[in-house]
Amino acid sequence: MHYNPRVQRLVLVCVGGAVGTGLRYLAAIVAARWLGSDFPWGTLVVNMIGAFLIGLVQQLAAVPVLSEDGRLLLSTGVMGGLTTYSAFSYETVRLAQLGDWRAASLNVVATTFLCLALCVAGMAFGRLLTR
């Protein structure tokens, strides 16, 4: 049997993604039970936790206290399954740290408005398909 590090990394990301997705589901249930369902508390909570954790994981990998495989498992896998907002947060902060405030600002504005607009467009298209 041939050892392939790319396949191993893919498996790490997939396993981490499954864990993150499960955590997101559980967080939504707990948040709705504790805080009510009048606001998307679960999404807000996982986005906040994910933003903090991806910063922590990326910093630990930069030192390096955490291996590249550990970083992939946690940031790309678990955080990716938990929330993609964590990746957006890290990438925007990283651009700002590099002094590229124009790109950081563009990322915030473009991601926020384009994704909201595309969500509306997707909903409208779905309504058209289901008429």
mmCIF file of C-alpha atoms in Angstrom:
data_model
loop_
_atom_site.group_PDB
_atom_site.id
_atom_site.type_symbol
_atom_site.label_atom_id
_atom_site.label_comp_id
_atom_site.label_asym_id
_atom_site.label_seq_id
_atom_site.Cartn_x
_atom_site.Cartn_y
_atom_site.Cartn_z
ATOM 1 C CA MET A 1 0.000 0.000 0.000
ATOM 2 C CA HIS A 2 1.395 3.383 -1.035
ATOM 3 C CA TYR A 3 1.416 6.242 1.522
ATOM 4 C CA ASN A 4 0.142 9.492 0.042
ATOM 5 C CA PRO A 5 0.424 12.580 2.278
ATOM 6 C CA ARG A 6 -2.121 14.492 0.152
ATOM 7 C CA VAL A 7 -4.725 11.810 0.747
ATOM 8 C CA GLN A 8 -3.916 11.801 4.463
ATOM 9 C CA ARG A 9 -4.393 15.582 4.613
ATOM 10 C CA LEU A 10 -7.664 15.316 2.709
ATOM 11 C CA VAL A 11 -8.893 12.747 5.224
ATOM 12 C CA LEU A 12 -7.858 15.044 8.111
ATOM 13 C CA VAL A 13 -9.813 17.941 6.585
ATOM 14 C CA CYS A 14 -12.872 15.748 5.956
ATOM 15 C CA VAL A 15 -12.870 14.290 9.467
ATOM 16 C CA GLY A 16 -12.424 17.753 10.961
ATOM 17 C CA GLY A 17 -15.242 19.070 8.767
ATOM 18 C CA ALA A 18 -17.574 16.357 10.003
ATOM 19 C CA VAL A 19 -16.748 17.237 13.616
ATOM 20 C CA GLY A 20 -17.244 20.957 12.953
ATOM 21 C CA THR A 21 -20.564 20.370 11.216
ATOM 22 C CA GLY A 22 -21.803 18.280 14.132
ATOM 23 C CA LEU A 23 -20.711 20.969 16.579
ATOM 24 C CA ARG A 24 -22.540 23.613 14.543
ATOM 25 C CA TYR A 25 -25.758 21.576 14.648
ATOM 26 C CA LEU A 26 -25.476 21.020 18.399
ATOM 27 C CA ALA A 27 -24.711 24.696 19.011
ATOM 28 C CA ALA A 28 -27.836 25.714 17.082
ATOM 29 C CA ILE A 29 -29.986 23.386 19.168
ATOM 30 C CA VAL A 30 -28.494 24.530 22.478
ATOM 31 C CA ALA A 31 -28.633 28.214 21.552
ATOM 32 C CA ALA A 32 -32.292 27.980 20.505
ATOM 33 C CA ARG A 33 -33.142 26.194 23.738
ATOM 34 C CA TRP A 34 -31.249 28.650 25.970
ATOM 35 C CA LEU A 35 -31.667 31.931 24.074
ATOM 36 C CA GLY A 36 -34.810 31.419 21.992
ATOM 37 C CA SER A 37 -35.388 31.080 18.291
ATOM 38 C CA ASP A 38 -36.275 34.700 17.518
ATOM 39 C CA PHE A 39 -32.687 35.419 16.407
ATOM 40 C CA PRO A 40 -30.041 33.175 14.788
ATOM 41 C CA TRP A 41 -28.098 32.873 18.056
ATOM 42 C CA GLY A 42 -26.521 29.550 17.104
ATOM 43 C CA THR A 43 -24.982 31.024 13.961
ATOM 44 C CA LEU A 44 -23.733 34.076 15.830
ATOM 45 C CA VAL A 45 -22.219 31.913 18.578
ATOM 46 C CA VAL A 46 -20.418 29.536 16.189
ATOM 47 C CA ASN A 47 -19.163 32.460 14.098
ATOM 48 C CA MET A 48 -17.742 34.164 17.195
ATOM 49 C CA ILE A 49 -16.205 30.946 18.534
ATOM 50 C CA GLY A 50 -14.863 30.072 15.084
ATOM 51 C CA ALA A 51 -13.315 33.519 14.609
ATOM 52 C CA PHE A 52 -11.509 33.235 17.953
ATOM 53 C CA LEU A 53 -10.403 29.640 17.427
ATOM 54 C CA ILE A 54 -9.068 30.132 13.904
ATOM 55 C CA GLY A 55 -6.958 33.031 15.167
ATOM 56 C CA LEU A 56 -5.632 30.828 17.966
ATOM 57 C CA VAL A 57 -4.971 27.842 15.700
ATOM 58 C CA GLN A 58 -3.239 29.907 13.012
ATOM 59 C CA GLN A 59 -1.041 31.610 15.601
ATOM 60 C CA LEU A 60 -0.085 28.287 17.196
ATOM 61 C CA ALA A 61 0.797 26.956 13.738
ATOM 62 C CA ALA A 62 2.898 30.055 12.946
ATOM 63 C CA VAL A 63 5.073 29.694 16.064
ATOM 64 C CA PRO A 64 5.085 26.558 15.291
ATOM 65 C CA VAL A 65 3.540 24.843 18.290
ATOM 66 C CA LEU A 66 1.010 23.101 16.062
ATOM 67 C CA SER A 67 1.955 20.916 13.095
ATOM 68 C CA GLU A 68 0.728 21.579 9.568
ATOM 69 C CA ASP A 69 -1.493 18.492 9.822
ATOM 70 C CA GLY A 70 -2.924 19.802 13.100
ATOM 71 C CA ARG A 71 -3.543 23.185 11.515
ATOM 72 C CA LEU A 72 -5.325 21.596 8.561
ATOM 73 C CA LEU A 73 -7.448 19.395 10.821
ATOM 74 C CA LEU A 74 -8.482 22.270 13.067
ATOM 75 C CA SER A 75 -8.650 25.363 10.858
ATOM 76 C CA THR A 76 -9.636 23.978 7.477
ATOM 77 C CA GLY A 77 -11.531 20.969 8.817
ATOM 78 C CA VAL A 78 -13.197 21.735 12.143
ATOM 79 C CA MET A 79 -13.460 25.510 11.661
ATOM 80 C CA GLY A 80 -14.509 25.020 8.035
ATOM 81 C CA GLY A 81 -17.330 22.736 9.143
ATOM 82 C CA LEU A 82 -18.225 24.909 12.104
ATOM 83 C CA THR A 83 -18.226 28.174 10.167
ATOM 84 C CA THR A 84 -16.739 29.647 7.041
ATOM 85 C CA TYR A 85 -16.914 33.004 8.746
ATOM 86 C CA SER A 86 -13.795 32.015 10.653
ATOM 87 C CA ALA A 87 -11.781 31.793 7.421
ATOM 88 C CA PHE A 88 -13.186 35.137 6.267
ATOM 89 C CA SER A 89 -12.227 36.694 9.614
ATOM 90 C CA TYR A 90 -8.675 35.343 9.560
ATOM 91 C CA GLU A 91 -8.040 36.270 5.935
ATOM 92 C CA THR A 92 -9.324 39.822 6.479
ATOM 93 C CA VAL A 93 -7.262 40.308 9.649
ATOM 94 C CA ARG A 94 -4.209 38.873 7.903
ATOM 95 C CA LEU A 95 -4.571 41.360 5.027
ATOM 96 C CA ALA A 96 -4.821 44.192 7.580
ATOM 97 C CA GLN A 97 -1.745 42.906 9.442
ATOM 98 C CA LEU A 98 0.167 42.935 6.165
ATOM 99 C CA GLY A 99 -0.838 46.580 5.788
ATOM 100 C CA ASP A 100 -3.151 45.963 2.854
ATOM 101 C CA TRP A 101 -6.104 47.882 4.277
ATOM 102 C CA ARG A 102 -7.598 48.351 0.818
ATOM 103 C CA ALA A 103 -7.801 44.590 0.231
ATOM 104 C CA ALA A 104 -9.033 43.969 3.799
ATOM 105 C CA SER A 105 -11.794 46.561 3.392
ATOM 106 C CA LEU A 106 -12.700 45.260 -0.045
ATOM 107 C CA ASN A 107 -12.947 41.735 1.365
ATOM 108 C CA VAL A 108 -15.339 42.884 4.105
ATOM 109 C CA VAL A 109 -17.544 44.937 1.790
ATOM 110 C CA ALA A 110 -17.523 42.486 -1.123
ATOM 111 C CA THR A 111 -18.091 39.395 1.018
ATOM 112 C CA THR A 112 -20.892 40.989 3.020
ATOM 113 C CA PHE A 113 -22.830 42.592 0.191
ATOM 114 C CA LEU A 114 -22.169 40.076 -2.587
ATOM 115 C CA CYS A 115 -22.982 37.088 -0.400
ATOM 116 C CA LEU A 116 -26.187 38.702 0.879
ATOM 117 C CA ALA A 117 -27.182 39.658 -2.677
ATOM 118 C CA LEU A 118 -26.406 36.171 -3.980
ATOM 119 C CA CYS A 119 -28.396 34.607 -1.147
ATOM 120 C CA VAL A 120 -31.397 36.750 -2.171
ATOM 121 C CA ALA A 121 -30.817 35.757 -5.809
ATOM 122 C CA GLY A 122 -30.611 32.072 -4.892
ATOM 123 C CA MET A 123 -33.847 32.307 -2.924
ATOM 124 C CA ALA A 124 -35.561 34.043 -5.868
ATOM 125 C CA PHE A 125 -34.278 31.376 -8.261
ATOM 126 C CA GLY A 126 -35.510 28.670 -5.915
ATOM 127 C CA ARG A 127 -38.948 30.293 -5.870
ATOM 128 C CA LEU A 128 -38.932 30.306 -9.696
ATOM 129 C CA LEU A 129 -37.998 26.627 -9.808
ATOM 130 C CA THR A 130 -40.728 25.632 -7.377
ATOM 131 C CA ARG A 131 -43.620 27.562 -8.948
#
